[in-house]
PDB file of N, CA and C in Angstrom:
ATOM      1  N   MET A 628       0.837  -1.181   0.003  1.00  0.00           N
ATOM      2  CA  MET A 628       0.016  -0.035   0.027  1.00  0.00           C
ATOM      3  C   MET A 628       0.876   1.302  -0.021  1.00  0.00           C
ATOM      4  N   THR A 629       0.533   2.253  -0.910  1.00  0.00           N
ATOM      5  CA  THR A 629       1.271   3.459  -0.904  1.00  0.00           C
ATOM      6  C   THR A 629       0.578   4.523  -0.181  1.00  0.00           C
ATOM      7  N   VAL A 630       1.197   5.288   0.651  1.00  0.00           N
ATOM      8  CA  VAL A 630       0.572   6.345   1.497  1.00  0.00           C
ATOM      9  C   VAL A 630       1.091   7.563   0.882  1.00  0.00           C
ATOM     10  N   VAL A 631       0.087   8.475   0.616  1.00  0.00           N
ATOM     11  CA  VAL A 631       0.355   9.740  -0.037  1.00  0.00           C
ATOM     12  C   VAL A 631      -0.057  10.824   0.745  1.00  0.00           C
ATOM     13  N   ALA A 632       0.913  11.847   0.933  1.00  0.00           N
ATOM     14  CA  ALA A 632       0.665  12.978   1.766  1.00  0.00           C
ATOM     15  C   ALA A 632       0.421  14.267   0.899  1.00  0.00           C
ATOM     16  N   ARG A 633      -0.600  15.036   1.133  1.00  0.00           N
ATOM     17  CA  ARG A 633      -0.869  16.352   0.547  1.00  0.00           C
ATOM     18  C   ARG A 633      -0.637  17.396   1.535  1.00  0.00           C
ATOM     19  N   MET A 634       0.385  18.207   1.353  1.00  0.00           N
ATOM     20  CA  MET A 634       0.793  19.264   2.463  1.00  0.00           C
ATOM     21  C   MET A 634       0.679  20.672   1.738  1.00  0.00           C
ATOM     22  N   ILE A 635       0.269  21.558   2.602  1.00  0.00           N
ATOM     23  CA  ILE A 635       0.194  22.979   2.155  1.00  0.00           C
ATOM     24  C   ILE A 635       1.604  23.541   2.773  1.00  0.00           C
ATOM     25  N   LEU A 636       2.519  24.087   1.987  1.00  0.00           N
ATOM     26  CA  LEU A 636       3.781  24.418   2.439  1.00  0.00           C
ATOM     27  C   LEU A 636       3.765  25.980   2.733  1.00  0.00           C
ATOM     28  N   PRO A 637       4.567  26.432   3.816  1.00  0.00           N
ATOM     29  CA  PRO A 637       4.818  27.782   3.838  1.00  0.00           C
ATOM     30  C   PRO A 637       5.774  28.253   2.803  1.00  0.00           C
ATOM     31  N   ARG A 638       5.998  29.559   2.659  1.00  0.00           N
ATOM     32  CA  ARG A 638       6.977  30.000   1.840  1.00  0.00           C
ATOM     33  C   ARG A 638       8.343  29.531   1.897  1.00  0.00           C
ATOM     34  N   LEU A 639       8.955  28.858   0.922  1.00  0.00           N
ATOM     35  CA  LEU A 639      10.212  28.175   1.034  1.00  0.00           C
ATOM     36  C   LEU A 639      11.288  29.028   0.292  1.00  0.00           C
ATOM     37  N   ASP A 640      12.236  29.501   1.117  1.00  0.00           N
ATOM     38  CA  ASP A 640      13.345  30.276   0.523  1.00  0.00           C
ATOM     39  C   ASP A 640      14.575  29.288   0.447  1.00  0.00           C
ATOM     40  N   MET A 641      14.760  28.730  -0.664  1.00  0.00           N
ATOM     41  CA  MET A 641      15.764  27.885  -0.858  1.00  0.00           C
ATOM     42  C   MET A 641      17.095  28.482  -1.406  1.00  0.00           C
ATOM     43  N   ALA A 642      18.132  27.686  -1.439  1.00  0.00           N
ATOM     44  CA  ALA A 642      19.416  28.185  -1.891  1.00  0.00           C
ATOM     45  C   ALA A 642      19.399  28.883  -3.240  1.00  0.00           C
ATOM     46  N   ALA A 643      18.569  28.225  -4.228  1.00  0.00           N
ATOM     47  CA  ALA A 643      18.408  28.793  -5.597  1.00  0.00           C
ATOM     48  C   ALA A 643      17.284  29.882  -5.667  1.00  0.00           C
ATOM     49  N   GLY A 644      16.686  30.156  -4.592  1.00  0.00           N
ATOM     50  CA  GLY A 644      15.677  31.224  -4.607  1.00  0.00           C
ATOM     51  C   GLY A 644      14.455  30.647  -3.969  1.00  0.00           C
ATOM     52  N   VAL A 645      13.357  31.546  -3.922  1.00  0.00           N
ATOM     53  CA  VAL A 645      12.071  31.230  -3.329  1.00  0.00           C
ATOM     54  C   VAL A 645      11.362  30.244  -4.366  1.00  0.00           C
ATOM     55  N   VAL A 646      10.719  29.299  -3.745  1.00  0.00           N
ATOM     56  CA  VAL A 646       9.894  28.315  -4.592  1.00  0.00           C
ATOM     57  C   VAL A 646       8.613  29.029  -4.997  1.00  0.00           C
ATOM     58  N   ALA A 647       8.292  29.057  -6.200  1.00  0.00           N
ATOM     59  CA  ALA A 647       7.196  29.835  -6.504  1.00  0.00           C
ATOM     60  C   ALA A 647       6.553  29.124  -7.822  1.00  0.00           C
ATOM     61  N   CYS A 648       5.237  29.388  -8.137  1.00  0.00           N
ATOM     62  CA  CYS A 648       4.668  28.975  -9.289  1.00  0.00           C
ATOM     63  C   CYS A 648       5.239  29.555 -10.617  1.00  0.00           C
ATOM     64  N   PRO A 649       5.708  28.812 -11.478  1.00  0.00           N
ATOM     65  CA  PRO A 649       6.340  29.394 -12.700  1.00  0.00           C
ATOM     66  C   PRO A 649       5.379  30.200 -13.624  1.00  0.00           C
ATOM     67  N   GLU A 650       4.026  30.034 -13.445  1.00  0.00           N
ATOM     68  CA  GLU A 650       3.068  30.809 -14.249  1.00  0.00           C
ATOM     69  C   GLU A 650       2.556  32.018 -13.581  1.00  0.00           C
ATOM     70  N   CYS A 651       2.221  31.837 -12.328  1.00  0.00           N
ATOM     71  CA  CYS A 651       1.571  33.270 -11.553  1.00  0.00           C
ATOM     72  C   CYS A 651       2.426  33.618 -10.362  1.00  0.00           C
ATOM     73  N   ALA A 652       3.503  32.979 -10.054  1.00  0.00           N
ATOM     74  CA  ALA A 652       4.479  33.510  -9.147  1.00  0.00           C
ATOM     75  C   ALA A 652       3.985  33.294  -7.545  1.00  0.00           C
ATOM     76  N   GLN A 653       2.922  32.681  -7.355  1.00  0.00           N
ATOM     77  CA  GLN A 653       2.445  32.397  -5.980  1.00  0.00           C
ATOM     78  C   GLN A 653       3.669  31.633  -5.313  1.00  0.00           C
ATOM     79  N   ASP A 654       3.959  32.194  -4.031  1.00  0.00           N
ATOM     80  CA  ASP A 654       5.174  31.570  -3.286  1.00  0.00           C
ATOM     81  C   ASP A 654       4.808  31.120  -1.864  1.00  0.00           C
ATOM     82  N   ASP A 655       3.524  31.023  -1.545  1.00  0.00           N
ATOM     83  CA  ASP A 655       3.215  30.665  -0.204  1.00  0.00           C
ATOM     84  C   ASP A 655       1.911  29.795  -0.442  1.00  0.00           C
ATOM     85  N   ALA A 656       1.659  28.915   0.573  1.00  0.00           N
ATOM     86  CA  ALA A 656       0.557  27.993   0.557  1.00  0.00           C
ATOM     87  C   ALA A 656       0.456  27.095  -0.784  1.00  0.00           C
ATOM     88  N   LEU A 657       1.635  26.747  -1.132  1.00  0.00           N
ATOM     89  CA  LEU A 657       1.706  25.808  -2.313  1.00  0.00           C
ATOM     90  C   LEU A 657       1.440  24.424  -1.713  1.00  0.00           C
ATOM     91  N   VAL A 658       0.876  23.610  -2.682  1.00  0.00           N
ATOM     92  CA  VAL A 658       0.524  22.221  -2.211  1.00  0.00           C
ATOM     93  C   VAL A 658       1.555  21.277  -2.965  1.00  0.00           C
ATOM     94  N   VAL A 659       2.018  20.344  -2.135  1.00  0.00           N
ATOM     95  CA  VAL A 659       3.056  19.344  -2.591  1.00  0.00           C
ATOM     96  C   VAL A 659       2.265  18.027  -2.197  1.00  0.00           C
ATOM     97  N   THR A 660       2.415  17.119  -3.236  1.00  0.00           N
ATOM     98  CA  THR A 660       1.770  15.734  -2.986  1.00  0.00           C
ATOM     99  C   THR A 660       2.945  14.754  -3.146  1.00  0.00           C
ATOM    100  N   VAL A 661       3.142  13.874  -2.114  1.00  0.00           N
ATOM    101  CA  VAL A 661       4.230  13.072  -2.000  1.00  0.00           C
ATOM    102  C   VAL A 661       3.839  11.720  -1.444  1.00  0.00           C
ATOM    103  N   ASP A 662       4.550  10.639  -2.065  1.00  0.00           N
ATOM    104  CA  ASP A 662       4.583   9.316  -1.525  1.00  0.00           C
ATOM    105  C   ASP A 662       5.431   9.472  -0.385  1.00  0.00           C
ATOM    106  N   VAL A 663       4.999   9.127   0.854  1.00  0.00           N
ATOM    107  CA  VAL A 663       5.883   9.261   2.015  1.00  0.00           C
ATOM    108  C   VAL A 663       6.973   8.329   2.301  1.00  0.00           C
ATOM    109  N   GLU A 664       7.161   7.283   1.264  1.00  0.00           N
ATOM    110  CA  GLU A 664       8.248   6.421   1.324  1.00  0.00           C
ATOM    111  C   GLU A 664       9.253   6.739   0.133  1.00  0.00           C
ATOM    112  N   ASP A 665       8.926   7.734  -0.659  1.00  0.00           N
ATOM    113  CA  ASP A 665       9.808   8.055  -1.839  1.00  0.00           C
ATOM    114  C   ASP A 665      10.823   9.126  -1.392  1.00  0.00           C
ATOM    115  N   THR A 666      12.008   8.705  -1.006  1.00  0.00           N
ATOM    116  CA  THR A 666      13.095   9.725  -0.617  1.00  0.00           C
ATOM    117  C   THR A 666      14.037  10.087  -1.659  1.00  0.00           C
ATOM    118  N   SER A 667      13.643   9.952  -2.851  1.00  0.00           N
ATOM    119  CA  SER A 667      14.551  10.107  -3.999  1.00  0.00           C
ATOM    120  C   SER A 667      14.744  11.600  -4.284  1.00  0.00           C
ATOM    121  N   GLU A 668      15.762  11.873  -5.134  1.00  0.00           N
ATOM    122  CA  GLU A 668      16.108  13.242  -5.627  1.00  0.00           C
ATOM    123  C   GLU A 668      15.267  13.562  -6.715  1.00  0.00           C
ATOM    124  N   THR A 669      14.234  12.921  -7.154  1.00  0.00           N
ATOM    125  CA  THR A 669      13.327  13.369  -8.181  1.00  0.00           C
ATOM    126  C   THR A 669      12.494  14.516  -7.728  1.00  0.00           C
ATOM    127  N   PRO A 670      12.216  15.521  -8.555  1.00  0.00           N
ATOM    128  CA  PRO A 670      11.482  16.693  -8.154  1.00  0.00           C
ATOM    129  C   PRO A 670      10.074  16.262  -7.737  1.00  0.00           C
ATOM    130  N   ALA A 671       9.531  16.967  -6.746  1.00  0.00           N
ATOM    131  CA  ALA A 671       8.086  16.719  -6.260  1.00  0.00           C
ATOM    132  C   ALA A 671       7.158  17.596  -7.078  1.00  0.00           C
ATOM    133  N   PHE A 672       5.968  17.044  -7.107  1.00  0.00           N
ATOM    134  CA  PHE A 672       4.861  17.852  -7.939  1.00  0.00           C
ATOM    135  C   PHE A 672       4.319  18.841  -6.964  1.00  0.00           C
ATOM    136  N   MET A 673       4.053  20.126  -7.490  1.00  0.00           N
ATOM    137  CA  MET A 673       3.556  21.187  -6.649  1.00  0.00           C
ATOM    138  C   MET A 673       2.334  21.729  -7.468  1.00  0.00           C
ATOM    139  N   ARG A 674       1.414  22.427  -6.680  1.00  0.00           N
ATOM    140  CA  ARG A 674       0.311  23.091  -7.300  1.00  0.00           C
ATOM    141  C   ARG A 674       0.044  24.405  -6.493  1.00  0.00           C
ATOM    142  N   CYS A 675      -0.398  25.482  -7.238  1.00  0.00           N
ATOM    143  CA  CYS A 675      -0.807  26.668  -6.631  1.00  0.00           C
ATOM    144  C   CYS A 675      -2.222  26.800  -6.543  1.00  0.00           C
ATOM    145  N   ASP A 676      -2.740  27.879  -5.987  1.00  0.00           N
ATOM    146  CA  ASP A 676      -4.082  28.040  -5.851  1.00  0.00           C
ATOM    147  C   ASP A 676      -4.947  28.277  -7.093  1.00  0.00           C
ATOM    148  N   ALA A 677      -4.220  28.558  -8.286  1.00  0.00           N
ATOM    149  CA  ALA A 677      -4.848  28.753  -9.524  1.00  0.00           C
ATOM    150  C   ALA A 677      -4.996  27.389 -10.255  1.00  0.00           C
ATOM    151  N   GLY A 678      -4.402  26.340  -9.664  1.00  0.00           N
ATOM    152  CA  GLY A 678      -4.413  25.037 -10.266  1.00  0.00           C
ATOM    153  C   GLY A 678      -3.315  24.765 -11.222  1.00  0.00           C
ATOM    154  N   HIS A 679      -2.305  25.606 -11.241  1.00  0.00           N
ATOM    155  CA  HIS A 679      -1.085  25.312 -12.033  1.00  0.00           C
ATOM    156  C   HIS A 679      -0.266  24.150 -11.415  1.00  0.00           C
ATOM    157  N   GLN A 680       0.298  23.267 -12.106  1.00  0.00           N
ATOM    158  CA  GLN A 680       1.095  22.185 -11.531  1.00  0.00           C
ATOM    159  C   GLN A 680       2.444  22.154 -12.316  1.00  0.00           C
ATOM    160  N   TRP A 681       3.339  21.769 -11.425  1.00  0.00           N
ATOM    161  CA  TRP A 681       4.752  21.649 -11.941  1.00  0.00           C
ATOM    162  C   TRP A 681       5.524  20.725 -11.106  1.00  0.00           C
ATOM    163  N   ALA A 682       6.655  20.241 -11.651  1.00  0.00           N
ATOM    164  CA  ALA A 682       7.679  19.572 -10.854  1.00  0.00           C
ATOM    165  C   ALA A 682       8.795  20.560 -10.514  1.00  0.00           C
ATOM    166  N   ASP A 683       9.032  20.852  -9.231  1.00  0.00           N
ATOM    167  CA  ASP A 683      10.028  21.906  -8.935  1.00  0.00           C
ATOM    168  C   ASP A 683      11.287  21.172  -8.566  1.00  0.00           C
ATOM    169  N   GLN A 684      12.318  21.646  -9.231  1.00  0.00           N
ATOM    170  CA  GLN A 684      13.666  21.161  -9.239  1.00  0.00           C
ATOM    171  C   GLN A 684      14.276  21.356  -7.732  1.00  0.00           C
ATOM    172  N   GLN A 685      13.793  22.441  -7.049  1.00  0.00           N
ATOM    173  CA  GLN A 685      14.388  22.711  -5.739  1.00  0.00           C
ATOM    174  C   GLN A 685      13.749  21.747  -4.647  1.00  0.00           C
ATOM    175  N   VAL A 686      12.561  21.294  -4.732  1.00  0.00           N
ATOM    176  CA  VAL A 686      11.806  20.603  -3.892  1.00  0.00           C
ATOM    177  C   VAL A 686      11.864  19.054  -4.309  1.00  0.00           C
ATOM    178  N   THR A 687      12.789  18.335  -3.892  1.00  0.00           N
ATOM    179  CA  THR A 687      12.815  16.953  -4.243  1.00  0.00           C
ATOM    180  C   THR A 687      11.829  15.974  -3.385  1.00  0.00           C
ATOM    181  N   ARG A 688      11.560  14.880  -3.897  1.00  0.00           N
ATOM    182  CA  ARG A 688      10.639  14.142  -3.104  1.00  0.00           C
ATOM    183  C   ARG A 688      11.260  13.721  -1.667  1.00  0.00           C
ATOM    184  N   GLY A 689      12.526  13.494  -1.658  1.00  0.00           N
ATOM    185  CA  GLY A 689      13.112  13.239  -0.322  1.00  0.00           C
ATOM    186  C   GLY A 689      13.099  14.357   0.582  1.00  0.00           C
ATOM    187  N   PHE A 690      13.217  15.650   0.086  1.00  0.00           N
ATOM    188  CA  PHE A 690      13.011  16.809   0.839  1.00  0.00           C
ATOM    189  C   PHE A 690      11.728  16.889   1.327  1.00  0.00           C
ATOM    190  N   ALA A 691      10.725  16.600   0.483  1.00  0.00           N
ATOM    191  CA  ALA A 691       9.089  16.693   0.902  1.00  0.00           C
ATOM    192  C   ALA A 691       8.883  15.694   2.027  1.00  0.00           C
ATOM    193  N   VAL A 692       9.516  14.582   1.823  1.00  0.00           N
ATOM    194  CA  VAL A 692       9.218  13.473   2.947  1.00  0.00           C
ATOM    195  C   VAL A 692       9.833  14.045   4.238  1.00  0.00           C
ATOM    196  N   GLU A 693      10.959  14.678   4.218  1.00  0.00           N
ATOM    197  CA  GLU A 693      11.486  15.254   5.441  1.00  0.00           C
ATOM    198  C   GLU A 693      10.634  16.337   6.060  1.00  0.00           C
ATOM    199  N   VAL A 694      10.071  17.218   5.239  1.00  0.00           N
ATOM    200  CA  VAL A 694       9.000  18.228   5.653  1.00  0.00           C
ATOM    201  C   VAL A 694       7.829  17.548   6.183  1.00  0.00           C
ATOM    202  N   PHE A 695       7.332  16.423   5.536  1.00  0.00           N
ATOM    203  CA  PHE A 695       6.197  15.705   6.017  1.00  0.00           C
ATOM    204  C   PHE A 695       6.442  15.196   7.337  1.00  0.00           C
ATOM    205  N   GLU A 696       7.555  14.568   7.616  1.00  0.00           N
ATOM    206  CA  GLU A 696       7.841  14.048   9.060  1.00  0.00           C
ATOM    207  C   GLU A 696       7.819  15.212  10.041  1.00  0.00           C
ATOM    208  N   LEU A 697       8.454  16.331   9.600  1.00  0.00           N
ATOM    209  CA  LEU A 697       8.455  17.426  10.580  1.00  0.00           C
ATOM    210  C   LEU A 697       7.027  17.995  10.762  1.00  0.00           C
ATOM    211  N   MET A 698       6.179  18.139   9.780  1.00  0.00           N
ATOM    212  CA  MET A 698       4.916  18.629   9.873  1.00  0.00           C
ATOM    213  C   MET A 698       3.994  17.594  10.664  1.00  0.00           C
ATOM    214  N   LYS A 699       4.211  16.278  10.325  1.00  0.00           N
ATOM    215  CA  LYS A 699       3.379  15.264  10.981  1.00  0.00           C
ATOM    216  C   LYS A 699       3.471  15.370  12.545  1.00  0.00           C
ATOM    217  N   ARG A 700       4.728  15.763  13.001  1.00  0.00           N
ATOM    218  CA  ARG A 700       5.001  16.016  14.500  1.00  0.00           C
ATOM    219  C   ARG A 700       4.425  17.232  14.943  1.00  0.00           C
ATOM    220  N   GLU A 701       4.749  18.315  14.203  1.00  0.00           N
ATOM    221  CA  GLU A 701       4.536  19.748  14.621  1.00  0.00           C
ATOM    222  C   GLU A 701       3.066  20.317  14.206  1.00  0.00           C
ATOM    223  N   PHE A 702       2.623  19.910  13.042  1.00  0.00           N
ATOM    224  CA  PHE A 702       1.392  20.658  12.514  1.00  0.00           C
ATOM    225  C   PHE A 702       0.511  19.494  11.795  1.00  0.00           C
ATOM    226  N   PRO A 703      -0.008  18.469  12.577  1.00  0.00           N
ATOM    227  CA  PRO A 703      -0.707  17.295  11.866  1.00  0.00           C
ATOM    228  C   PRO A 703      -1.931  17.740  11.170  1.00  0.00           C
ATOM    229  N   ASP A 704      -2.557  18.934  11.627  1.00  0.00           N
ATOM    230  CA  ASP A 704      -3.859  19.353  11.092  1.00  0.00           C
ATOM    231  C   ASP A 704      -3.557  19.890   9.511  1.00  0.00           C
ATOM    232  N   LEU A 705      -2.292  20.117   9.157  1.00  0.00           N
ATOM    233  CA  LEU A 705      -1.943  20.605   7.748  1.00  0.00           C
ATOM    234  C   LEU A 705      -1.791  19.381   6.766  1.00  0.00           C
ATOM    235  N   ILE A 706      -1.893  18.207   7.243  1.00  0.00           N
ATOM    236  CA  ILE A 706      -1.537  17.034   6.384  1.00  0.00           C
ATOM    237  C   ILE A 706      -2.794  16.282   5.991  1.00  0.00           C
ATOM    238  N   ARG A 707      -2.978  15.812   4.763  1.00  0.00           N
ATOM    239  CA  ARG A 707      -4.138  14.903   4.330  1.00  0.00           C
ATOM    240  C   ARG A 707      -3.382  13.654   3.874  1.00  0.00           C
ATOM    241  N   LEU A 708      -3.834  12.477   4.451  1.00  0.00           N
ATOM    242  CA  LEU A 708      -3.268  11.289   3.943  1.00  0.00           C
ATOM    243  C   LEU A 708      -4.206  10.377   3.189  1.00  0.00           C
ATOM    244  N   SER A 709      -3.773   9.657   2.235  1.00  0.00           N
ATOM    245  CA  SER A 709      -4.660   8.825   1.493  1.00  0.00           C
ATOM    246  C   SER A 709      -3.851   7.529   1.261  1.00  0.00           C
ATOM    247  N   ALA A 710      -4.551   6.325   1.365  1.00  0.00           N
ATOM    248  CA  ALA A 710      -3.937   5.124   0.969  1.00  0.00           C
ATOM    249  C   ALA A 710      -4.265   4.605  -0.353  1.00  0.00           C
ATOM    250  N   MET A 711      -3.362   4.290  -1.157  1.00  0.00           N
ATOM    251  CA  MET A 711      -3.544   3.686  -2.518  1.00  0.00           C
ATOM    252  C   MET A 711      -3.031   2.275  -2.577  1.00  0.00           C
ATOM    253  N   ASP A 712      -3.859   1.496  -3.358  1.00  0.00           N
ATOM    254  CA  ASP A 712      -3.277   0.032  -3.577  1.00  0.00           C
ATOM    255  C   ASP A 712      -2.573   0.048  -4.781  1.00  0.00           C
TER     256      ASP A 712
END
């Protein structure tokens, strides 16, 4: 069974710059969806409020899982989990 987390992220100021939607430039409350067991360096998929979707090179799936673990401990109400067969 695959467990998928959907997280609403705060503004992320990474080494290469702020993570933002490449179409509308929204840079806070972005949604990332991640398989909680995928710690790869593959870019994670992001979505803004306008519905634009992209794979962000700065936010890897492994990084998203680390954020998930932190948020699960500190802000569990911001996480939505789904189980997929």
